[in-house]
Every structure is written in C-alpha cells, then in structure tokens.
Coordinates of C-alpha atoms in Angstrom, one line a residue:
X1 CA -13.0 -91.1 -7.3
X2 CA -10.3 -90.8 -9.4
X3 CA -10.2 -92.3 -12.5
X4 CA -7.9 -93.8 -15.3
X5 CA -8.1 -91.7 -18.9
X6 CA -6.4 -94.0 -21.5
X7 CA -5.5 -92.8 -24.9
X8 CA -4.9 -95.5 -27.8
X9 CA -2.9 -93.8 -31.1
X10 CA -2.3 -96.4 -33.9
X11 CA -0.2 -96.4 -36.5
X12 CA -0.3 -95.5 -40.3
X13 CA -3.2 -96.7 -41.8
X14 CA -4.4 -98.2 -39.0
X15 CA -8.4 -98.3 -38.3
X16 CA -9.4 -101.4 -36.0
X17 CA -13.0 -102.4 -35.6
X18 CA -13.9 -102.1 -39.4
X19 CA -14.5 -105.8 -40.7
X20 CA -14.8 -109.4 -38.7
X21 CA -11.1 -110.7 -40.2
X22 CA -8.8 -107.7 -40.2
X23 CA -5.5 -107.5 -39.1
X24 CA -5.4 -105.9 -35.6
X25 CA -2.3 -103.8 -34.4
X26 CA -1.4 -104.3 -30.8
X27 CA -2.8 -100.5 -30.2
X28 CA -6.3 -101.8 -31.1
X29 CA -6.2 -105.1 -29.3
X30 CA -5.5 -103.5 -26.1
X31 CA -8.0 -100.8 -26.8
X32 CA -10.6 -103.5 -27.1
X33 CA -10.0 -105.0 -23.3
X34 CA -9.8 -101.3 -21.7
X35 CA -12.9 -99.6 -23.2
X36 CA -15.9 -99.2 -21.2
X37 CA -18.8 -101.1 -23.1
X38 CA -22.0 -103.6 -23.1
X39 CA -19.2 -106.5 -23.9
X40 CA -16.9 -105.6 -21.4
X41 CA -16.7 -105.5 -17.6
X42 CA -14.7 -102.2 -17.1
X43 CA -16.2 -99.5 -15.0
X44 CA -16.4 -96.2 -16.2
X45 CA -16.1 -94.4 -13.0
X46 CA -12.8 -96.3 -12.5
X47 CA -11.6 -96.1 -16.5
X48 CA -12.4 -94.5 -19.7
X49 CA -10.9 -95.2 -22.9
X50 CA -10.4 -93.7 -26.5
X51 CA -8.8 -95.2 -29.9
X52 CA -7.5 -92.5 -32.2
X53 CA -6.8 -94.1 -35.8
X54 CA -3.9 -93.6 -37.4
X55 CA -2.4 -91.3 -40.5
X56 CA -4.3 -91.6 -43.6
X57 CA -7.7 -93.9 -42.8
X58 CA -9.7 -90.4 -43.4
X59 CA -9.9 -91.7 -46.8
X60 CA -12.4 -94.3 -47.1
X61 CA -16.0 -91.9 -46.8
X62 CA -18.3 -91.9 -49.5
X63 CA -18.4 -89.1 -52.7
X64 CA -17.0 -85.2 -51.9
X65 CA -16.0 -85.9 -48.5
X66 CA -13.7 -89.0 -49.1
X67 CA -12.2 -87.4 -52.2
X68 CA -11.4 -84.5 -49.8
X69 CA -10.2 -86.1 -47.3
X70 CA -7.2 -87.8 -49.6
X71 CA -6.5 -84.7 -50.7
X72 CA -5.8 -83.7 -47.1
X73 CA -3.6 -86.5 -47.0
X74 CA -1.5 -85.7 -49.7
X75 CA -1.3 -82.2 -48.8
X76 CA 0.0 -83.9 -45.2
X77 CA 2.4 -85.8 -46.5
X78 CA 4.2 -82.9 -48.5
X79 CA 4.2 -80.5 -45.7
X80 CA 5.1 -82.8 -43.0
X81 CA 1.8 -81.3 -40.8
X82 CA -0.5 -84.2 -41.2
X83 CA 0.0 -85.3 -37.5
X84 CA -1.6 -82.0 -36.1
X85 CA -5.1 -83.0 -36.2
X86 CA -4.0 -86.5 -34.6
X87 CA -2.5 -84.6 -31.3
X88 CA -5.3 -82.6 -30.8
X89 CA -8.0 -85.5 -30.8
X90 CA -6.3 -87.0 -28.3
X91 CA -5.9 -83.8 -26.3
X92 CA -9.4 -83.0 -26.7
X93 CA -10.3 -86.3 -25.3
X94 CA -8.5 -86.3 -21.9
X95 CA -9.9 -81.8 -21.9
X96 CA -13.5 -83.4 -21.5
X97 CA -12.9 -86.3 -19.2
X98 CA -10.3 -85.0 -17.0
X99 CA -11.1 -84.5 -13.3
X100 CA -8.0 -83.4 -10.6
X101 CA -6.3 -86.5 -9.5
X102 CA -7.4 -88.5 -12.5
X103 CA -4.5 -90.5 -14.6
X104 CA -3.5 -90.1 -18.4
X105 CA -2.3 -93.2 -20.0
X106 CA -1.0 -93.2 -23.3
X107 CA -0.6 -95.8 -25.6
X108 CA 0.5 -95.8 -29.4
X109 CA 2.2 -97.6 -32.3
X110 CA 4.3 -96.4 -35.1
X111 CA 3.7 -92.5 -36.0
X112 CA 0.9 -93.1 -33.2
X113 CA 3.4 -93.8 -30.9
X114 CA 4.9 -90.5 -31.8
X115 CA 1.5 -88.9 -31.7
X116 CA 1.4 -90.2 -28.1
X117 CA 4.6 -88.8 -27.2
X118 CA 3.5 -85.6 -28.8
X119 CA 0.8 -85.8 -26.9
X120 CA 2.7 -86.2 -23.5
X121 CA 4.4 -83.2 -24.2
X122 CA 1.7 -81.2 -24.7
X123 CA 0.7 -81.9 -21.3
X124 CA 4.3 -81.4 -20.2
X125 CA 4.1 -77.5 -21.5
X126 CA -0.1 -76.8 -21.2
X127 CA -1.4 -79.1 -19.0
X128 CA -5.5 -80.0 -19.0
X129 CA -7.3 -76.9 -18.8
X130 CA -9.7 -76.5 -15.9
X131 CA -11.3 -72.7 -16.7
X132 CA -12.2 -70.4 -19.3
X133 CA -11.4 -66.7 -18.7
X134 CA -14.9 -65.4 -17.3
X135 CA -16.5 -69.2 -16.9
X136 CA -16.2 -72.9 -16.3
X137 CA -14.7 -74.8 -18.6
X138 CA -16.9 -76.3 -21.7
X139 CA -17.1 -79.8 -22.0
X140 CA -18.1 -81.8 -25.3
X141 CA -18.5 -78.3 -27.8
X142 CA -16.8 -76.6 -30.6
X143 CA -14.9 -74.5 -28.1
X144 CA -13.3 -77.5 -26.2
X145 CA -11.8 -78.3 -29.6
X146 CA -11.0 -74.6 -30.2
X147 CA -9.1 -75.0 -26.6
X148 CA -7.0 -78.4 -27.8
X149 CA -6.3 -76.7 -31.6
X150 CA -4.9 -73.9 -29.6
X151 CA -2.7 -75.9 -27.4
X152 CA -1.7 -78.2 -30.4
X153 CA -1.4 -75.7 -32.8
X154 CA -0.2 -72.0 -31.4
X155 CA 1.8 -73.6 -28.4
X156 CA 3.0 -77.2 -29.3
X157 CA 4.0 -77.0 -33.3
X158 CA 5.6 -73.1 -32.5
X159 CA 9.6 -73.8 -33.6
X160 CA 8.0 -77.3 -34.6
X161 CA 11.2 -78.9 -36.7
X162 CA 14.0 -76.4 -35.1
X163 CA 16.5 -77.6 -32.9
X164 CA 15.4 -77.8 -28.9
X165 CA 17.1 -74.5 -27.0
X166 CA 17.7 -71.1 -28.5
X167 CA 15.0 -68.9 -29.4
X168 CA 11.8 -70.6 -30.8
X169 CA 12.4 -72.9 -27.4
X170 CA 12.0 -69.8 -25.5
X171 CA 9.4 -68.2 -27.1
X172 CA 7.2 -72.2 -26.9
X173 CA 8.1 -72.2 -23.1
X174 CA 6.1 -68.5 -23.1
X175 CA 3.1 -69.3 -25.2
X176 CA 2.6 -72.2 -22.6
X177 CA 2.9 -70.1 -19.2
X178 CA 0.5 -67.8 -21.1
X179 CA -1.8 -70.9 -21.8
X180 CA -1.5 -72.2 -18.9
X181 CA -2.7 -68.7 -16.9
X182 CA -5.7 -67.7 -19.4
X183 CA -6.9 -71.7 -18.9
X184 CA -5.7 -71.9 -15.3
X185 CA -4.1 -75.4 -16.2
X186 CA -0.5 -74.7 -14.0
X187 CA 1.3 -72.0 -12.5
X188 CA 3.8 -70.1 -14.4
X189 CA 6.5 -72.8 -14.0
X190 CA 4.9 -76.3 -15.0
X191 CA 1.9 -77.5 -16.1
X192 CA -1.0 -79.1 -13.4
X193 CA -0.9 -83.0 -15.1
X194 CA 1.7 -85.4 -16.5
X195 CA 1.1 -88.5 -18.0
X196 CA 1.3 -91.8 -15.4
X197 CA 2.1 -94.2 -18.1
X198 CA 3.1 -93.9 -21.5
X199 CA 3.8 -97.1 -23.4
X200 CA 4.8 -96.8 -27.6
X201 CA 5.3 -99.7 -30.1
X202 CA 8.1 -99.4 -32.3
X203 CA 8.3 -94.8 -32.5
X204 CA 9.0 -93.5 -36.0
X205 CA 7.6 -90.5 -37.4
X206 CA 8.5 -89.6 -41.2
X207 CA 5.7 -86.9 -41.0
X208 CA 7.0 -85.5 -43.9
X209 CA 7.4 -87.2 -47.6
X210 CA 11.1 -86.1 -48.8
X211 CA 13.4 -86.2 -52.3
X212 CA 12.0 -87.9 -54.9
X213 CA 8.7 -88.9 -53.5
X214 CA 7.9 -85.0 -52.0
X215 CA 8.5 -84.2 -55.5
X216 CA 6.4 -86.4 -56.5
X217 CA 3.3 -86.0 -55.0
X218 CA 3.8 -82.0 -55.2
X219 CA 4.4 -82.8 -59.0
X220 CA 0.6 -84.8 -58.6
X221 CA -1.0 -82.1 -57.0
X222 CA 0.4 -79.0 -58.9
X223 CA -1.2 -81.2 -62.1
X224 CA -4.0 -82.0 -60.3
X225 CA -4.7 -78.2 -59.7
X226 CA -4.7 -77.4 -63.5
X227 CA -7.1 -79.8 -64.2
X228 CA -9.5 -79.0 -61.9
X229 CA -9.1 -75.8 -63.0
X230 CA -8.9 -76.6 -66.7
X231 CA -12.2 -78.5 -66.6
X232 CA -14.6 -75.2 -65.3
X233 CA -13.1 -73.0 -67.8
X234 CA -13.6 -75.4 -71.1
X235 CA -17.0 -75.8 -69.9
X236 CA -17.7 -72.1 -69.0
X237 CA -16.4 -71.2 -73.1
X238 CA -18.3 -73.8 -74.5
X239 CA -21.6 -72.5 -72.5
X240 CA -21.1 -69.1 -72.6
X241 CA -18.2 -67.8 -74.8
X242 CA -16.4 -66.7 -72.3
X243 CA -12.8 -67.2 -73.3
X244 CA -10.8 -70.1 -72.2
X245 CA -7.8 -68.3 -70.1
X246 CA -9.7 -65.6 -68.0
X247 CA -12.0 -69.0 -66.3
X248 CA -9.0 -71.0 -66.2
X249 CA -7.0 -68.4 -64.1
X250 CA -9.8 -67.4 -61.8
X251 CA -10.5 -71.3 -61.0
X252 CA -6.6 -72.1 -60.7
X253 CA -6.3 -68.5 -58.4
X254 CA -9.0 -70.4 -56.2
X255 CA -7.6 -73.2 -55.7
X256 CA -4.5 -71.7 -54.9
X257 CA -6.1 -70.0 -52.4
X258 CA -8.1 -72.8 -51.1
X259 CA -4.8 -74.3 -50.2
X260 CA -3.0 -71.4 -48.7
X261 CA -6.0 -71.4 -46.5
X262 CA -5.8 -74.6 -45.2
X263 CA -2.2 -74.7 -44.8
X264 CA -1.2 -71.3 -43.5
X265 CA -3.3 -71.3 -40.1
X266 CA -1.5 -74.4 -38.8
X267 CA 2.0 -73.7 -40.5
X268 CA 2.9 -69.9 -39.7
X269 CA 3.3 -69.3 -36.2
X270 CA 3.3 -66.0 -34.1
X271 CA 4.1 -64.6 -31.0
X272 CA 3.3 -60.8 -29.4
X273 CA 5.3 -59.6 -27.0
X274 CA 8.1 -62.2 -27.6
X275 CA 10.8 -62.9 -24.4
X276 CA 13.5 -62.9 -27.0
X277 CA 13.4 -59.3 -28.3
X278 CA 10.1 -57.6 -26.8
X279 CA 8.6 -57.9 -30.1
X280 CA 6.4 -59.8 -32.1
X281 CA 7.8 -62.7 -34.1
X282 CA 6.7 -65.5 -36.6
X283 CA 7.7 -68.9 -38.6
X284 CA 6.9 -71.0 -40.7
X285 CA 7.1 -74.7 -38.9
X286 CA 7.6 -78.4 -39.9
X287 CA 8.6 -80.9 -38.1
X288 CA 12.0 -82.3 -39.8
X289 CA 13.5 -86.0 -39.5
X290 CA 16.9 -84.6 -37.9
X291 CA 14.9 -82.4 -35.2
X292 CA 11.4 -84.6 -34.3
X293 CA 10.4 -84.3 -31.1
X294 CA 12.6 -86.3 -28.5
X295 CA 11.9 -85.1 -24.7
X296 CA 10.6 -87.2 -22.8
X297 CA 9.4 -84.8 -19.3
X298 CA 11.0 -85.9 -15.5
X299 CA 7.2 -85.2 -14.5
X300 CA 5.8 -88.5 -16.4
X301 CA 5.4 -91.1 -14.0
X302 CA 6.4 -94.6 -16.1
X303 CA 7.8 -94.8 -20.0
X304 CA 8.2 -98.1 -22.0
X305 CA 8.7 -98.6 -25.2
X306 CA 9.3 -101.7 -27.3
X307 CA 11.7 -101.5 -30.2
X308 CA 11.9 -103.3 -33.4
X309 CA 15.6 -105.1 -34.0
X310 CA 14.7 -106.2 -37.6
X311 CA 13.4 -103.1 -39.2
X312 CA 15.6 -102.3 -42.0
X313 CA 13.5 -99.7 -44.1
X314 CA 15.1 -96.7 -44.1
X315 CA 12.1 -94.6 -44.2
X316 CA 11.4 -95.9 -40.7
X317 CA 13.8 -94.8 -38.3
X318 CA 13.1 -95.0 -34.9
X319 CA 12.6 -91.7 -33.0
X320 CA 15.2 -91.8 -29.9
X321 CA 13.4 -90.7 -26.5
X322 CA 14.5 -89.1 -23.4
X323 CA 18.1 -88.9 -21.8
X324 CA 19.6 -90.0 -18.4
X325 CA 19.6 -86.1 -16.9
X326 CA 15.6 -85.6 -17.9
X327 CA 14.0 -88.8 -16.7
X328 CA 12.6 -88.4 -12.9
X329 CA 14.6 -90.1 -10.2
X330 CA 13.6 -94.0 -9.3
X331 CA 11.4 -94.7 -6.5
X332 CA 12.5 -97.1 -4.4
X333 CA 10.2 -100.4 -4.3
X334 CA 8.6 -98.5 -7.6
X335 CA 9.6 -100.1 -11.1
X336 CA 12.3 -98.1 -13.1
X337 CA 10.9 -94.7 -14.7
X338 CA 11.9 -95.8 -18.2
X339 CA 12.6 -99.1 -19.9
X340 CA 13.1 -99.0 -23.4
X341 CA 13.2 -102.9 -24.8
X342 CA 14.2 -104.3 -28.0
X343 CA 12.3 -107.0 -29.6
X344 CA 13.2 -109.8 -32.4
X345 CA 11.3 -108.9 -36.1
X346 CA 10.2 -105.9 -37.5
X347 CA 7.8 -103.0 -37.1
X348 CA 4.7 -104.6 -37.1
X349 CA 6.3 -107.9 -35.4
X350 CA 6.6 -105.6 -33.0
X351 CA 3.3 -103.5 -32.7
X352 CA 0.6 -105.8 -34.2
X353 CA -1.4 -105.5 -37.9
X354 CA -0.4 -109.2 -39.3
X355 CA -2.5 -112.0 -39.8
X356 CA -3.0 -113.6 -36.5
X357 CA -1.4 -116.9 -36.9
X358 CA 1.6 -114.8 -37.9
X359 CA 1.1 -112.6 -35.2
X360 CA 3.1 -114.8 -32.6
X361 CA 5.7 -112.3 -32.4
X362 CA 3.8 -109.1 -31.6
X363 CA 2.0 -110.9 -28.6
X364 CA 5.9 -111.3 -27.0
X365 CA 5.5 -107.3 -27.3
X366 CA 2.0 -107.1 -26.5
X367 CA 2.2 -109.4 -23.6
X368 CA 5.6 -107.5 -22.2
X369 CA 3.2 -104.0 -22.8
X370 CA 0.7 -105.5 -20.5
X371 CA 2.7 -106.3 -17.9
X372 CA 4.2 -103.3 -17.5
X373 CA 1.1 -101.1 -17.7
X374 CA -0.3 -103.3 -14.6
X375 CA 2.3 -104.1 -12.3
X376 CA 2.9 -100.2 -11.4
X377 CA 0.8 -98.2 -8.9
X378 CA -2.6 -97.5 -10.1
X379 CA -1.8 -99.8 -13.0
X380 CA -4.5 -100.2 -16.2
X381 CA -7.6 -101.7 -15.7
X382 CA -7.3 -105.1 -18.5
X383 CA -10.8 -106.2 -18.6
X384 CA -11.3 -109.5 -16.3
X385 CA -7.5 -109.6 -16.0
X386 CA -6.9 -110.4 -12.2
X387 CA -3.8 -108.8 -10.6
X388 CA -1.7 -108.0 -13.7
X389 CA -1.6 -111.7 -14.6
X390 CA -1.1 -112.7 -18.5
X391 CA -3.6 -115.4 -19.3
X392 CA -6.4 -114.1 -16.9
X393 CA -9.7 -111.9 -18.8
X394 CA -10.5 -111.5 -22.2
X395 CA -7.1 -110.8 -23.8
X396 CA -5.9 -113.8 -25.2
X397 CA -2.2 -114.0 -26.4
X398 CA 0.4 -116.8 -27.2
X399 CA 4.4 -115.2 -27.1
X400 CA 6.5 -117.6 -29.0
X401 CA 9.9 -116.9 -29.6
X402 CA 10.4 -118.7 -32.8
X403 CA 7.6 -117.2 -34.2
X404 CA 7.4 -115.9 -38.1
X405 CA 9.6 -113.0 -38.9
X406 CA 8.2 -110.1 -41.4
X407 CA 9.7 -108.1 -44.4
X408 CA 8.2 -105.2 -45.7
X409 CA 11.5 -104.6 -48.2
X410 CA 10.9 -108.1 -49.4
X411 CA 7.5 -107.6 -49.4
X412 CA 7.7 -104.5 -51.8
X413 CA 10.0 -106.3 -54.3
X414 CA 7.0 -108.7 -54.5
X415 CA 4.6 -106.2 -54.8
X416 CA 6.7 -104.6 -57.6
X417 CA 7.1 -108.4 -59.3
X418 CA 3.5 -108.7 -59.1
X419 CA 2.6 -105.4 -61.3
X420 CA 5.5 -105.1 -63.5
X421 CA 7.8 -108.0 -66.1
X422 CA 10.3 -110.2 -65.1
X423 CA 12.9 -108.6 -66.9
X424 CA 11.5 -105.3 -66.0
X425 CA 11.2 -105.8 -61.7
X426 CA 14.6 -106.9 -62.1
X427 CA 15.7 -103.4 -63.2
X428 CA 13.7 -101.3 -60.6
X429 CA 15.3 -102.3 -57.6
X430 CA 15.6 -98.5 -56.7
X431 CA 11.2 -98.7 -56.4
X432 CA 11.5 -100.7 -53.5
X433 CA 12.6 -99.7 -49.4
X434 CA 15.5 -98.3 -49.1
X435 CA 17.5 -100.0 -46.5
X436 CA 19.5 -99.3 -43.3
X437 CA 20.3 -101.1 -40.2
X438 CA 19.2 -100.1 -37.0
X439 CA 22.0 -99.0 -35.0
X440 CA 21.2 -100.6 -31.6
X441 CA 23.5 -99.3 -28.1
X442 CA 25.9 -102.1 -27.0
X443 CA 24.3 -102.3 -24.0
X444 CA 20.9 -102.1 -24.5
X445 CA 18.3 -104.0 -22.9
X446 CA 16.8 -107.0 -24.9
X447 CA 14.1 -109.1 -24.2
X448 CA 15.0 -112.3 -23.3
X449 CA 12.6 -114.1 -26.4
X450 CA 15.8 -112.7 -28.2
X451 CA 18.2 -115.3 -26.6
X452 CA 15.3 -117.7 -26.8
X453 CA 15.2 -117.1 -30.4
X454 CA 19.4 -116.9 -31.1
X455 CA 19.7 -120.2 -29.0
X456 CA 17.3 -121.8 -32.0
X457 CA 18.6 -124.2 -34.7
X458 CA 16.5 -122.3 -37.1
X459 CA 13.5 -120.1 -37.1
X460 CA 10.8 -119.1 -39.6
X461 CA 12.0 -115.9 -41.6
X462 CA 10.1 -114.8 -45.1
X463 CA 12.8 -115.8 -47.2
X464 CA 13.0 -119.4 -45.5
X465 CA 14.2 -121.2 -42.3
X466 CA 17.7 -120.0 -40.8
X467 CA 19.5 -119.6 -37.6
X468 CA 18.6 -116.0 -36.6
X469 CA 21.8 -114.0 -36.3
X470 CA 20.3 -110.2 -37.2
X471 CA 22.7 -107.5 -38.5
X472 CA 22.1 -105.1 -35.5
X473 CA 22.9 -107.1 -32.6
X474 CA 26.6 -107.9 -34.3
X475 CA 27.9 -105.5 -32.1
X476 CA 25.9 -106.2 -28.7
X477 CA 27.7 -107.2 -25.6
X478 CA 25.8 -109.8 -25.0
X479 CA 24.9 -111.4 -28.4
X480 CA 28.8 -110.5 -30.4
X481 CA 30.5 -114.0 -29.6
X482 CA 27.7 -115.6 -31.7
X483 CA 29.0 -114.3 -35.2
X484 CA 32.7 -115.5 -34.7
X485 CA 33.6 -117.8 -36.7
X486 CA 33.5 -121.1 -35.3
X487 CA 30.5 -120.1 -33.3
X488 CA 27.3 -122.8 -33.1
X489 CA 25.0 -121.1 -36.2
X490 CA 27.6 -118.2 -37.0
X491 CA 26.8 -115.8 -39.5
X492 CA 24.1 -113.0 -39.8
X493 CA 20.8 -113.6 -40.9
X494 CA 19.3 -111.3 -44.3
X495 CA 16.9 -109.9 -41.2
X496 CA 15.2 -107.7 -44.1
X497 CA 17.8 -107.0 -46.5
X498 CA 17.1 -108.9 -49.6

C-alpha cells in the first residue's frame, strides 16, 4: 500500500511544540493535523509525517552543547553553509520510510521553504536510494545518514553558488548518475522519485550574512578565538611557568584547526575522473544571493507557493522558482502543475509565527495551502478533514481579508527605541531593515482576499487604519487604476516602509 511521506521545513528560528502559548508558523500547524499520533486519527500505513525546525533553534541545550551549537550558528551565517545539515534531515527521513510507489510531499516556510526546494532537487539529481553496493539498504543507522550527507553534501552543494550550466553543472549532473548507480536510486538519465507536491510559504534564503554584518560576526569570532585562546595560556604561566606566547599559540593553532575541520569537509568539493577535462577537479562552494538555487524539475508532480506582497526588508528577497520551458505539461482534468500566488501582508502574514488573534492573515494562506494539497490526486491526508473541505477535522482557521498587517522594519525601529535614547534612535536609522519593494510581474496571479482587501475603506496596518494601496501592486494590471488620482482611496499605503 502506498503511502504518503510528508516533509514539514520551517523557517528561521522556528521550533513549534515547545511551550502551550507560542506563536505557531503555518509549517507547524499543518504539521500538527498530518502526523501520525495517539491525538490524531491519521493512519500510518496511509501517511507519515516529519517537522524539521528551522535555522538557528540548535541553540537553546543546556551547558557545552548549547554554547556549541551557537557557535555553529555563527560559523553558518558567515559561510553561507548553515542550510546543509537542514537538507540532509529531511533527505534522511524520506531514505528510511520510502517504499516504490510511495509519495514525497514537501512543505516549508521562509529559508525552510528553500530547504524544501533544496530538498526536491536533491531528489531530482539522486533520487531515494533503494541498495548498498554488496547489501540491502540500512534503514534508521549511522550509515543511512552517511548516505543523505553524501547526496547533500558531495552531489547537491558541488558548484553550490555558481551560475546553473557550464562546468560545475556538468561535473553535479556526473556525481549524481554515479550516485544514483552505486545506490541503485535511477538509471543513468534521471533519478527513480520526484516529489508529488511541493507547497512553500513566502521562499527566501539569505544563507549567508554579507557587508557589514559578515564582518561583523567574523570580527566576533576572530576575538572570540583569542580569548579562548588567551584564557589557557595565562592560566598554564601562572601554574607552571610556562611562558605566556608559546600556550597562547598552540591553543589559538587549535582552534584554528578546529574550525578548518568543521568547515572544509562540507565547503571543498571534488570530483575524479571529471567529464569536463578527464581529470580530477575541486572548489570551494557557497551558495550566493545572485545564484541560489532556482529549478524547479518537469518530473514534480504539483508546485504552489504563496508570496508575500508587503515584505519590504531587503534582506528578504524572495527566491524566484521555475520557468515556463522546465515545468511538466498540464494534465487535462488535473489542476495546473504550478501556481505561484501572491498574498496581502508580509512574510510571516504569509507563513504563520504571530500571535493568533493577529494571525487572520496567514490562515488566508494557510487555508489556500490546504486546499491545494487536497484537491489533487492522492491529495494529503488533513486529519478528520473530509474531502479537501476547509472547516471539516481538527484544523481550525478563520481567513479574513481585512485582517492585521505586520512590520518587521517598523518593528526594528521599535526595538532600537526601546534599547537606545530618544535623541540617539533618531540618529541610527541605518540599524534598522533596509528596505526594498518587491517587484511583483504585471500579470501575476493574486488572491482574490487582495481585491477583498483593496475594495475596503480602511484596514488595520501597524502604523494605524488606512485604505490599503501597497507599493508593489502600483504597477499590476489589475490593481493600477486604483492609484490614479481621483480614484475611490487613491494613494499607496506605507505597506512597511516607515
């Protein structure tokens, strides 16, 4: 009987589950109704289910271990390669559940959303392993996560931040036939399983910290170093004479090499025997804003993905996906093969993680998810949901269109008036977001809460009450006519820019 393998990837300090009144993202509440589980009704023969938390929540364990594990997290955001370990959880998960004919569902928000995508395309290029060379394939050990590493790491992340085509695309393309034959997971053209559904909240990435705040935290770290290697070496002289310099070195060369050896196996990549010259060959990877990880594979059976139209931090671009030539041909009677939608308020209005009485506009989102991950064939199992219909089972949203609109750039300003003066705040503007407007296609599909929501007197916005008129949609086909002058409500809402 084949089964449904879901995979839930949050967002950036996302962790659902831990306390009674925490925010939830929409990755997490959906999690919650698909999971097999004393509380809920799903079957596990029929569905299985597994929540990856997001970027940086390593860092709340206890003593050595937590202290570590934010220093892992620093060391992630300067070299961009944070996101590795994420990928190959998720990979390792569908590895040990997957049977032929089963279905992969993927499901993430933010930088999870990308993880999910990353995810997709590591299926696209290595498929789910089926065999070991000389044995059946181990299930639930070290070496099933030796498998995914390899996959993640060797195949995946090779030419990681290059351009797609050219040379490292070639020599990716060959790692992955040679995966895929040593782990019998495809033949030497494509890959034995692609994703049935993917569905992404709001895609960014930002892997990797850059300018002033990549100096930063290498700045930290480098100081960091020489105390850590300071502290050893006083102690050492004051204990045994030993000199101050010789300790302090040694300790510092250490640590040094501590880090080299954490970083270099997942950031140098090599090939033998490379297609492009007959030779062996190597890099140094990371993924790069202008070059993240875009394709979205013809073999993946259904794609949506919700986009924020209010998001105006600059650090939070969203990651474009797939093009008209690379997404598989409709199905007649079947629902399109990708819809990407575009949502009133910003990132999390769109994927979930405010207070739920605020959370009015991520249910639109949620809600629209839903429906689209069970009204196509061998749609997602929603605990006591009956036939894809919202308002049936144990997940329990209310959509409103004129729902409360977020801003994290406002938000930081307050958070910056809250620690430093008056008269000081005023003069650190440049501590805040920086901000750009989304550019959004003239054509593009909006949900139809947006005219709900432009056809409004007023809505509630964090700086006050005001017609909602954002920025981004001056240009839209459908939505331009309602900033001309003389228009009812003309004008453009602050939508984030304060």
């Amino acid at each position: 009987m084949a089964k449904n393998i879901v995979v839930f990837s949050d967002g950036t300090g996302q962790e659902g589950g831990l306390r009674e009144e925490q925010r939830l993202s929409n990755v997490y509440k959906l999690y919650r109704v698909c999971r097999v589980g004393p509380d809920s009704g799903i079957d596990p023969r029929e569905q299985v289910a597994f929540y990856d938390a997001g970027l940086g929540t390593d860092g709340s364990a206890p003593g050595f271990v937590g202290a570590y594990r934010r220093l892992q997290k620093l060391l992630s955001s300067v070299t961009g390669l944070g996101i590795t370990k994420n990928i190959a959880d998720c990979y390792e998960f569908a590895i040990n559940h997957y049977e032929p004919g089963d279905r992969i569902y993927l499901i993430g928000f933010s930088r999870g959303a990308y993880t999910a995508r990353c995810v997709a395309n590591v299926l696209f290029l290595c498929g789910v392993p089926t065999k070991v060379p000389g044995g059946d394939l181990p299930r639930f050990r070290k070496a099933t996560r030796d498998i995914a590493d390899e996959a993640v790491i060797k195949v995946y992340e090779y030419g990681a931040g290059s351009p797609r085509g050219g040379d490292y695309e070639k020599d990716r393309f060959e790692l992955a036939r040679r995966f895929r034959r040593k782990y019998r997971s495809g033949d030497d053209l494509s890959s034995n399983v692609a994703p049935h559904f993917i569905g992404v909240f709001d895609t960014v990435a930002s892997l990797g910290a850059t300018g002033p705040k990549w100096w930063g935290i290498a700045a930290g770290l480098t100081i960091l170093a020489v105390l850590v290697a300071a502290v050893p070496a006083v102690l050492s002289d004051l204990a045994f004479g030993t000199g101050y310099w010789r300790p302090f070195l040694a300790t510092l060369s250490l640590t040094a090499a501590f880090v080299l050896w954490r970083w270099l196996p997942t950031a140098v990549k090599t090939i033998t025997d490379s297609p492009v010259n007959g030779k062996a060959r190597w890099h140094i990877a990371q993924w790069r804003s202008g070059n993240y990880d875009q394709l979205l594979s013809g073999h993946v059976g259904y794609a949506r993905h919700a986009l924020s139209i209010d998001e105006t931090r600059a650090d939070f671009p969203r990651v474009r996906w797939g093009s008209r030539d690379g997404v598989r041909k409709k199905v007649q009677g079947e629902p399109d093969p990708l819809i990407q939608m575009w949502f009133a308020g910003n990132h999390s209005d769109i994927g979930g993680s405010y207070p739920e009485a605020e959370s009015r506009l991520s249910d639109v989102a949620l809600q629209w998810m839903v429906e689209q991950a069970t009204k196509i064939p061998d749609p997602l199992r929603v605990d006591g949901m009956v036939s894809g219909e919202p308002g049936t089972g144990r997940l329990h949203l209310h959509p409103a269109s004129d729902g409360m609109q977020h801003c994290e750039v406002a938000g930081m300003h307050d958070s910056i008036a809250g620690i430093l003066p008056r008269w000081l705040s005023r003069r650190m503007g440049w501590l805040g977001w920086p901000v750009k407007v989304r550019e959004i296609p003239e054509d593009a599909l909006v949900h139809p809460s947006v005219r709900e929501r432009f056809d409004l007197a007023e809505v509630t916005q964090c700086d006050g009450k005001g017609p909602y008129r954002p920025l981004a949609l001056a240009n839209h086909r459908d939505f331009r006519t309602a900033y001309a002058p003389g228009s009812p409500n003309p004008g453009a809402a602050k939508s984030g820019i304060v």
